[in-house]
Each structure stands twice: as C-alpha cells, then as structure tokens.
Amino acid sequence: MNLQYVEEGMASYYSDSLAGNPTASGEIYDPEKMTAAHPSLDFGTEVEVTNLSNNRSVVVRINDRGPYVKNRIIDLSKAAARELGIIDKGVARVHLLVVSE
C-alpha cells in the first residue's frame, strides 16, 4: 500500500474534445465524473487534490495515464477542475494525497 504517497506540482484538465473517448483503463471519459490521469498511480486509486492557491480540495479516482505535458503531475476531469477553481487559468499548483488504493 502506498497511502503515504504525497506529491506537489502543476495540474491541468482534459479538453472537452476528449469526452466519450476511452481512457487508458478502458473507461469512457466523462467530464462530469471526478476522475483524473496520473503517470504511475494504479487505476482505481483515490487521490485528494488540493489547489494550493485557494485550499479547495476534491477526491478523484485515477482511471487514465498522463499528463503528457512536461512539469504536470495530474490531469483532471473538467468537473474536478471546476470544483478546484482552475477552469479559467487552466493550470494550478496542487498537492496530491492518496486516500485509498
């Protein structure tokens, strides 16, 4: 178990054009679900993501791989990005904490 996993870095969110496409786990991407892409955490892992600029947090479930942009640590669904307040800016510095695997 990796319940002490913590990471800080930049988050982004999925383009609307990806809605309905399969993720790396085979699940179909739904912008309104609390999901995310991470390069290495197991599919199904739940991660608390906190926006360090406003302290807003959400819990997302990892169901995809990515992001494939340098210096980004997680790619969020649009719903998660909205809850965190990063839609307008597009990216935010975040803190990740694994809450269940």
PDB file of C-alpha atoms in Angstrom:
ATOM      1  CA  MET A   1       0.000   0.000   0.000  1.00  0.00           C
ATOM      2  CA  ASN A   2       1.103   3.482  -0.808  1.00  0.00           C
ATOM      3  CA  LEU A   3      -1.152   5.502   1.496  1.00  0.00           C
ATOM      4  CA  GLN A   4       1.640   7.907   2.405  1.00  0.00           C
ATOM      5  CA  TYR A   5       2.053   8.970  -1.224  1.00  0.00           C
ATOM      6  CA  VAL A   6       2.245  12.768  -1.447  1.00  0.00           C
ATOM      7  CA  GLU A   7       3.201  14.902  -4.439  1.00  0.00           C
ATOM      8  CA  GLU A   8       3.146  18.607  -5.321  1.00  0.00           C
ATOM      9  CA  GLY A   9       3.224  20.143  -8.761  1.00  0.00           C
ATOM     10  CA  MET A  10       1.108  21.501 -11.584  1.00  0.00           C
ATOM     11  CA  ALA A  11      -2.324  20.171 -12.526  1.00  0.00           C
ATOM     12  CA  SER A  12      -4.239  20.697 -15.750  1.00  0.00           C
ATOM     13  CA  TYR A  13      -7.545  19.378 -17.033  1.00  0.00           C
ATOM     14  CA  TYR A  14      -8.853  17.452 -20.019  1.00  0.00           C
ATOM     15  CA  SER A  15     -10.021  19.148 -23.192  1.00  0.00           C
ATOM     16  CA  ASP A  16     -13.761  18.914 -23.877  1.00  0.00           C
ATOM     17  CA  SER A  17     -12.876  17.186 -27.162  1.00  0.00           C
ATOM     18  CA  LEU A  18     -11.878  14.037 -25.234  1.00  0.00           C
ATOM     19  CA  ALA A  19     -15.376  13.440 -23.810  1.00  0.00           C
ATOM     20  CA  GLY A  20     -16.647   9.999 -24.837  1.00  0.00           C
ATOM     21  CA  ASN A  21     -13.188   8.640 -25.671  1.00  0.00           C
ATOM     22  CA  PRO A  22     -11.779   5.624 -23.835  1.00  0.00           C
ATOM     23  CA  THR A  23      -9.196   6.219 -21.115  1.00  0.00           C
ATOM     24  CA  ALA A  24      -6.129   4.021 -20.594  1.00  0.00           C
ATOM     25  CA  SER A  25      -8.177   1.903 -18.145  1.00  0.00           C
ATOM     26  CA  GLY A  26     -10.851   1.313 -20.807  1.00  0.00           C
ATOM     27  CA  GLU A  27     -13.390   3.506 -19.016  1.00  0.00           C
ATOM     28  CA  ILE A  28     -15.059   6.166 -21.166  1.00  0.00           C
ATOM     29  CA  TYR A  29     -14.050   9.721 -20.224  1.00  0.00           C
ATOM     30  CA  ASP A  30     -16.970  11.647 -18.742  1.00  0.00           C
ATOM     31  CA  PRO A  31     -16.139  15.304 -17.977  1.00  0.00           C
ATOM     32  CA  GLU A  32     -18.699  15.331 -15.138  1.00  0.00           C
ATOM     33  CA  LYS A  33     -17.124  12.465 -13.150  1.00  0.00           C
ATOM     34  CA  MET A  34     -14.430  13.032 -10.532  1.00  0.00           C
ATOM     35  CA  THR A  35     -11.606  11.259 -12.356  1.00  0.00           C
ATOM     36  CA  ALA A  36      -8.013  12.013 -13.350  1.00  0.00           C
ATOM     37  CA  ALA A  37      -4.939  10.844 -15.210  1.00  0.00           C
ATOM     38  CA  HIS A  38      -1.660  10.173 -13.396  1.00  0.00           C
ATOM     39  CA  PRO A  39       1.555   8.735 -14.841  1.00  0.00           C
ATOM     40  CA  SER A  40       2.024   5.914 -12.318  1.00  0.00           C
ATOM     41  CA  LEU A  41      -0.659   5.520  -9.635  1.00  0.00           C
ATOM     42  CA  ASP A  42      -2.782   2.387 -10.038  1.00  0.00           C
ATOM     43  CA  PHE A  43      -6.169   2.663 -11.713  1.00  0.00           C
ATOM     44  CA  GLY A  44      -8.855   2.988  -9.049  1.00  0.00           C
ATOM     45  CA  THR A  45      -6.602   4.857  -6.608  1.00  0.00           C
ATOM     46  CA  GLU A  46      -8.436   7.735  -4.934  1.00  0.00           C
ATOM     47  CA  VAL A  47      -6.421  10.913  -4.557  1.00  0.00           C
ATOM     48  CA  GLU A  48      -7.252  14.093  -2.683  1.00  0.00           C
ATOM     49  CA  VAL A  49      -6.194  17.036  -4.847  1.00  0.00           C
ATOM     50  CA  THR A  50      -5.823  20.431  -3.158  1.00  0.00           C
ATOM     51  CA  ASN A  51      -5.406  23.673  -5.101  1.00  0.00           C
ATOM     52  CA  LEU A  52      -2.627  25.437  -3.183  1.00  0.00           C
ATOM     53  CA  SER A  53      -3.783  28.917  -4.240  1.00  0.00           C
ATOM     54  CA  ASN A  54      -7.276  28.651  -2.696  1.00  0.00           C
ATOM     55  CA  ASN A  55      -7.148  25.499  -0.480  1.00  0.00           C
ATOM     56  CA  ARG A  56     -10.110  23.908  -2.306  1.00  0.00           C
ATOM     57  CA  SER A  57      -9.946  20.094  -2.411  1.00  0.00           C
ATOM     58  CA  VAL A  58     -11.609  17.243  -4.285  1.00  0.00           C
ATOM     59  CA  VAL A  59     -11.165  13.478  -4.303  1.00  0.00           C
ATOM     60  CA  VAL A  60     -10.652  11.969  -7.753  1.00  0.00           C
ATOM     61  CA  ARG A  61     -10.266   8.381  -8.947  1.00  0.00           C
ATOM     62  CA  ILE A  62      -7.345   7.587 -11.251  1.00  0.00           C
ATOM     63  CA  ASN A  63      -8.636   5.988 -14.479  1.00  0.00           C
ATOM     64  CA  ASP A  64      -6.157   7.210 -17.092  1.00  0.00           C
ATOM     65  CA  ARG A  65      -2.465   7.805 -17.807  1.00  0.00           C
ATOM     66  CA  GLY A  66      -0.907  11.201 -18.321  1.00  0.00           C
ATOM     67  CA  PRO A  67      -0.489  14.084 -18.370  1.00  0.00           C
ATOM     68  CA  TYR A  68       1.945  14.088 -21.252  1.00  0.00           C
ATOM     69  CA  VAL A  69       2.972  17.714 -20.807  1.00  0.00           C
ATOM     70  CA  LYS A  70       6.294  18.472 -19.115  1.00  0.00           C
ATOM     71  CA  ASN A  71       6.085  19.628 -15.483  1.00  0.00           C
ATOM     72  CA  ARG A  72       2.468  18.474 -14.931  1.00  0.00           C
ATOM     73  CA  ILE A  73       1.675  15.801 -12.344  1.00  0.00           C
ATOM     74  CA  ILE A  74      -2.059  15.195 -12.843  1.00  0.00           C
ATOM     75  CA  ASP A  75      -4.703  15.799 -15.499  1.00  0.00           C
ATOM     76  CA  LEU A  76      -8.171  16.348 -14.012  1.00  0.00           C
ATOM     77  CA  SER A  77     -11.685  15.889 -15.340  1.00  0.00           C
ATOM     78  CA  LYS A  78     -13.499  19.139 -16.048  1.00  0.00           C
ATOM     79  CA  ALA A  79     -15.787  18.618 -13.012  1.00  0.00           C
ATOM     80  CA  ALA A  80     -12.775  18.264 -10.704  1.00  0.00           C
ATOM     81  CA  ALA A  81     -11.096  21.317 -12.240  1.00  0.00           C
ATOM     82  CA  ARG A  82     -14.302  23.320 -11.774  1.00  0.00           C
ATOM     83  CA  GLU A  83     -14.512  22.347  -8.072  1.00  0.00           C
ATOM     84  CA  LEU A  84     -10.879  23.359  -7.598  1.00  0.00           C
ATOM     85  CA  GLY A  85     -11.404  26.705  -9.330  1.00  0.00           C
ATOM     86  CA  ILE A  86      -8.872  26.211 -12.139  1.00  0.00           C
ATOM     87  CA  ILE A  87     -11.087  26.384 -15.242  1.00  0.00           C
ATOM     88  CA  ASP A  88     -10.227  29.994 -16.094  1.00  0.00           C
ATOM     89  CA  LYS A  89      -6.487  29.706 -15.508  1.00  0.00           C
ATOM     90  CA  GLY A  90      -6.163  26.194 -16.975  1.00  0.00           C
ATOM     91  CA  VAL A  91      -3.473  25.058 -14.551  1.00  0.00           C
ATOM     92  CA  ALA A  92      -2.808  25.257 -10.822  1.00  0.00           C
ATOM     93  CA  ARG A  93      -0.184  24.198  -8.316  1.00  0.00           C
ATOM     94  CA  VAL A  94      -1.660  21.303  -6.347  1.00  0.00           C
ATOM     95  CA  HIS A  95      -0.931  18.898  -3.523  1.00  0.00           C
ATOM     96  CA  LEU A  96      -1.809  15.217  -4.038  1.00  0.00           C
ATOM     97  CA  LEU A  97      -2.511  12.788  -1.217  1.00  0.00           C
ATOM     98  CA  VAL A  98      -3.522   9.170  -1.795  1.00  0.00           C
ATOM     99  CA  VAL A  99      -6.596   8.430   0.335  1.00  0.00           C
ATOM    100  CA  SER A 100      -7.348   4.865  -0.831  1.00  0.00           C
ATOM    101  CA  GLU A 101      -5.983   2.272  -3.205  1.00  0.00           C
TER     102      GLU A 101
END
